[in-house]
Coordinates of C-alpha atoms in Angstrom, one line a residue:
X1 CA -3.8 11.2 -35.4
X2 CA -6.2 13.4 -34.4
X3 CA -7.1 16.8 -34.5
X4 CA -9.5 18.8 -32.3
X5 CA -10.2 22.3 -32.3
X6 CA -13.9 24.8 -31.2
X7 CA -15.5 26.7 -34.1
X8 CA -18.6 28.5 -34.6
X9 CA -18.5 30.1 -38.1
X10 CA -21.0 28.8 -40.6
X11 CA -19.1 27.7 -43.8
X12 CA -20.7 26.9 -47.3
X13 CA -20.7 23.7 -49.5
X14 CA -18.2 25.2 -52.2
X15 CA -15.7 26.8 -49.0
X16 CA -16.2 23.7 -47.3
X17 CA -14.6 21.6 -50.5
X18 CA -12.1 24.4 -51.2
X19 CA -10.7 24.3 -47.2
X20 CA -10.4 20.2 -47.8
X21 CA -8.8 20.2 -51.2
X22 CA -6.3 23.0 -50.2
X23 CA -5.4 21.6 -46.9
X24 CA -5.3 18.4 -48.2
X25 CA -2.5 19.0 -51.2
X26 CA -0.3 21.7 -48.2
X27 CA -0.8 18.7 -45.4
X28 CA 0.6 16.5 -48.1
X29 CA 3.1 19.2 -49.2
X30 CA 4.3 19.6 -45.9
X31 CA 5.0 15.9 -45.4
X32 CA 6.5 15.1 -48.5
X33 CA 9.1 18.6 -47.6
X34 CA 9.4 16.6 -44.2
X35 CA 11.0 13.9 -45.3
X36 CA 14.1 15.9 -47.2
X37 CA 14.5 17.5 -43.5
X38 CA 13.8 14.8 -41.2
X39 CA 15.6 11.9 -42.6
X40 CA 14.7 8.2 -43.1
X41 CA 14.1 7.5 -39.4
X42 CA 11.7 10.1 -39.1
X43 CA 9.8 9.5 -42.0
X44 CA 9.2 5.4 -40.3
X45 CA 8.0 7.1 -37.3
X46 CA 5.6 9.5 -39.4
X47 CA 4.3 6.8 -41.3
X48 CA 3.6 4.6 -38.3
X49 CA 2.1 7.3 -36.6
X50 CA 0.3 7.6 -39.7
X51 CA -0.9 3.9 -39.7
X52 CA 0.1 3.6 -43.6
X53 CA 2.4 4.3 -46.0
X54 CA 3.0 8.0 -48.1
X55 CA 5.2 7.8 -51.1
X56 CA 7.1 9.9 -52.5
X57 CA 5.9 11.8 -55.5
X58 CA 8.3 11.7 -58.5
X59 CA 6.7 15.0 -59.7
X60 CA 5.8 18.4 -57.8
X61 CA 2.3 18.1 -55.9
X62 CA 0.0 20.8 -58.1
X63 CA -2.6 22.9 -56.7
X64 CA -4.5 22.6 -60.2
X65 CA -8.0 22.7 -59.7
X66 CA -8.9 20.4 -62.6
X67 CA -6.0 17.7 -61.1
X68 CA -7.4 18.2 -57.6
X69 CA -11.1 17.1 -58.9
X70 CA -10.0 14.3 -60.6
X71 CA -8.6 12.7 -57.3
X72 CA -11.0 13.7 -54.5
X73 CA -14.5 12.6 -53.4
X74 CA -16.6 14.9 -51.0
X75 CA -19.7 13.6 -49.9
X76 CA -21.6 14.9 -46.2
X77 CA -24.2 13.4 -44.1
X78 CA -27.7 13.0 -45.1
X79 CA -29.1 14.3 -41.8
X80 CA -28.1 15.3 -38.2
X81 CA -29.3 13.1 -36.0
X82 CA -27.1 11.3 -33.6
X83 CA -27.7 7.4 -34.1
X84 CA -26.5 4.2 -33.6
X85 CA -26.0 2.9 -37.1
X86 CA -24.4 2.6 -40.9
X87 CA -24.6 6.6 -41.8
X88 CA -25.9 7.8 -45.2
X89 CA -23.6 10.6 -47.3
X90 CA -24.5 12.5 -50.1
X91 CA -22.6 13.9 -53.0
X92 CA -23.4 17.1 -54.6
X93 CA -22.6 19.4 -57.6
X94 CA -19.7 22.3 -57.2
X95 CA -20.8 24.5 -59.9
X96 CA -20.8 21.6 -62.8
X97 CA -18.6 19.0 -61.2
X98 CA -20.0 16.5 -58.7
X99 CA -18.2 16.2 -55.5
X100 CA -17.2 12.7 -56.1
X101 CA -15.3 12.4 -59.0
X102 CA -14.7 9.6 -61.6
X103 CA -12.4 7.7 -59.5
X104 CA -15.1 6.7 -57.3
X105 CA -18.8 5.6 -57.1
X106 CA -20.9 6.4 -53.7
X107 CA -23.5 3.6 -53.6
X108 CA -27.1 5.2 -51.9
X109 CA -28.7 2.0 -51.3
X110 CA -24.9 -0.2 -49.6
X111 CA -23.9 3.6 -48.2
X112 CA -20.9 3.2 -49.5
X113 CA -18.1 4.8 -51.6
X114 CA -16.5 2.9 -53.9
X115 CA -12.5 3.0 -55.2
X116 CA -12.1 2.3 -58.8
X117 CA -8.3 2.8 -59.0
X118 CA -5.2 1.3 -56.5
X119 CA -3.0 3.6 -54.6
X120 CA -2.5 5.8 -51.2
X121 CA -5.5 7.8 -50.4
X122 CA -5.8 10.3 -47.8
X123 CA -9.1 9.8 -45.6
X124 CA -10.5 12.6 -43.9
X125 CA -13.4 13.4 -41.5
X126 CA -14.4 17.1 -41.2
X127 CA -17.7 16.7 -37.8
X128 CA -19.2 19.7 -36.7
X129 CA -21.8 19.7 -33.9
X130 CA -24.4 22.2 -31.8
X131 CA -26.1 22.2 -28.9
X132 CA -29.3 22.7 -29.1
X133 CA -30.4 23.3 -25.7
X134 CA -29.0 22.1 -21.9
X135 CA -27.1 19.4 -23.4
X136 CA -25.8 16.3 -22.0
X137 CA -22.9 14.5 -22.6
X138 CA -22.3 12.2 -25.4
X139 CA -19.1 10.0 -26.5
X140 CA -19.4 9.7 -30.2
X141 CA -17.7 7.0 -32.2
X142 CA -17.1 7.1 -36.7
X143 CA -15.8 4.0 -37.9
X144 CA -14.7 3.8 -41.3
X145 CA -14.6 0.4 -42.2
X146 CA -13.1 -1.0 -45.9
X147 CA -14.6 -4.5 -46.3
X148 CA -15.4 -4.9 -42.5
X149 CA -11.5 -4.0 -42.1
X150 CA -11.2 -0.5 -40.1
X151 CA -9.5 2.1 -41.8
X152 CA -10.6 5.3 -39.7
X153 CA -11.8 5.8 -35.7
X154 CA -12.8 9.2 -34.8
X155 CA -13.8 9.4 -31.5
X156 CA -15.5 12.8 -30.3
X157 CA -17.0 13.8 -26.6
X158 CA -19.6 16.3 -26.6
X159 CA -19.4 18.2 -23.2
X160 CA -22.5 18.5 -21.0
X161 CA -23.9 22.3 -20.9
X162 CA -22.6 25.0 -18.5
X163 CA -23.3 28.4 -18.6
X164 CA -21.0 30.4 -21.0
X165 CA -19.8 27.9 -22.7
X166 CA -19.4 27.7 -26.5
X167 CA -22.6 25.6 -28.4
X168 CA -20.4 24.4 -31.0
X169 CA -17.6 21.4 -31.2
X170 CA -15.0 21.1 -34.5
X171 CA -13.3 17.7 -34.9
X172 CA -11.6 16.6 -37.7
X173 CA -9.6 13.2 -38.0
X174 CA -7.5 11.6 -40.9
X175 CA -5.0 8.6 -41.8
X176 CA -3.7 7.7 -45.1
X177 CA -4.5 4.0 -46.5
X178 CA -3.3 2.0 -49.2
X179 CA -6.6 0.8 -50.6
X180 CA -7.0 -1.6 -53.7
X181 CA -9.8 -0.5 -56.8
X182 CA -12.6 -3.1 -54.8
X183 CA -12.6 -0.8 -51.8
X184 CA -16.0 0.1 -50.2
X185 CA -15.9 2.4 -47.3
X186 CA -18.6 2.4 -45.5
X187 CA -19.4 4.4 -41.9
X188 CA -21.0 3.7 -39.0
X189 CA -22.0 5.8 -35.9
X190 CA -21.8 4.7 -32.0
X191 CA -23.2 6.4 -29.5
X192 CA -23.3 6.6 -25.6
X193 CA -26.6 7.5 -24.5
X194 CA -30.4 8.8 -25.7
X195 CA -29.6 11.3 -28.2
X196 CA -33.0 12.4 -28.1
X197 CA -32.5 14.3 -24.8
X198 CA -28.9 14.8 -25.1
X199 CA -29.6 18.0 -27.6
X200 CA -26.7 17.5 -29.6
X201 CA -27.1 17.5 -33.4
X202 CA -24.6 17.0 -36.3
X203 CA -24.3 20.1 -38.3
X204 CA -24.6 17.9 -42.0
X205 CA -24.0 21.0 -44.1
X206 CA -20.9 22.0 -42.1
X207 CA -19.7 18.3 -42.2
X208 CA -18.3 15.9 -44.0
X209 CA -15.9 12.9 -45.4
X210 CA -13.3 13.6 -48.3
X211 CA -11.3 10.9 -50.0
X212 CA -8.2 12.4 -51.9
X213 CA -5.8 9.7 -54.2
X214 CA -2.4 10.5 -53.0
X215 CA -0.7 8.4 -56.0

């Protein structure tokens, strides 16, 4: 599932986590509460739509900062350029806590994050882009792959310029997984045409992938 939306506010590192790890714990809130409502049936379909499984917590979800850092990883992209290829991510320090936490490893030379523990994680990609000039259009294609197994497609079409139109494109997609503690996750871009002269770049600060265990 997919969702898309236009944004042109420039948000910080530290926000940037804060938005994922507290949309993240309602999303999963709200889905959990779901169930009680909704009944069995519609917690099959939700899962399916999902493409994985959410259990049930035995214990209230907690908005606990130290809790929510144990579980997440938050890396972004090492540049913005638009290219064919395996992507690079980087982690990074919010205020004396990395962005990836002990439950995972992110490998700079494989470009790829590695699960220590089993369980039901929450993937998540957060893309922001700009146009830079009279920009063509480009389809844009994530893959998240597990072990050459795809976990996450996020597909993204980046209009062509017109006059008046906004410079800036927002689009987020996320599934939940049941992964296993050998997990590597690694990324890779497809794109449709020269991005050189397309003039669309990926805003890395403003962008990113988060990995949250769900139990």
């Amino acid at each position: 599932m997919d969702v898309e939306s236009q944004m042109d506010s420039v948000r910080p590192r530290g926000r940037c986590l804060d938005i994922f790890l507290v949309g993240t714990v309602i999303f999963l809130f709200l889905t959990v509460s779901a169930g009680f409502v909704l009944g069995s049936g519609a917690i099959m379909q939700l899962q399916s739509k999902l493409d994985g499984l959410i259990p049930v917590p035995t214990e209230p979800l907690t908005t606990d900062p130290t809790y929510k850092m144990q579980n997440v990883a938050y890396i972004q992209p090492e540049n913005s350029e638009l290219k064919k290829g395996t992507m690079s991510w980087v982690a990074f320090n919010y205020g004396e806590t990395s962005s990836v936490s002990n439950l995972y490893f992110y490998d700079n030379k494989q470009h790829t994050l590695r699960l220590k523990q089993d369980g039901y994680y929450f993937l998540y990609l957060d893309l922001n882009f700009t146009c830079t000039g009279k920009c063509l259009n480009v389809t844009l294609t994530i893959n998240v792959t597990n072990n050459n197994k795809n976990m996450l497609t996020c597909k993204v079409d980046l209009p062509k310029w017109s006059p008046g139109q906004m410079n800036t494109v927002t689009h987020k997609c996320w599934t939940v997984k049941q992964l296993t503690s050998n997990s590597k996750l690694l990324s890779h871009m497809e794109v449709s045409t020269d991005t050189e002269k397309a003039l669309w770049k990926l805003e890395h600060s403003n962008s990113a992938m988060g990995v949250f265990l769900v139990g």
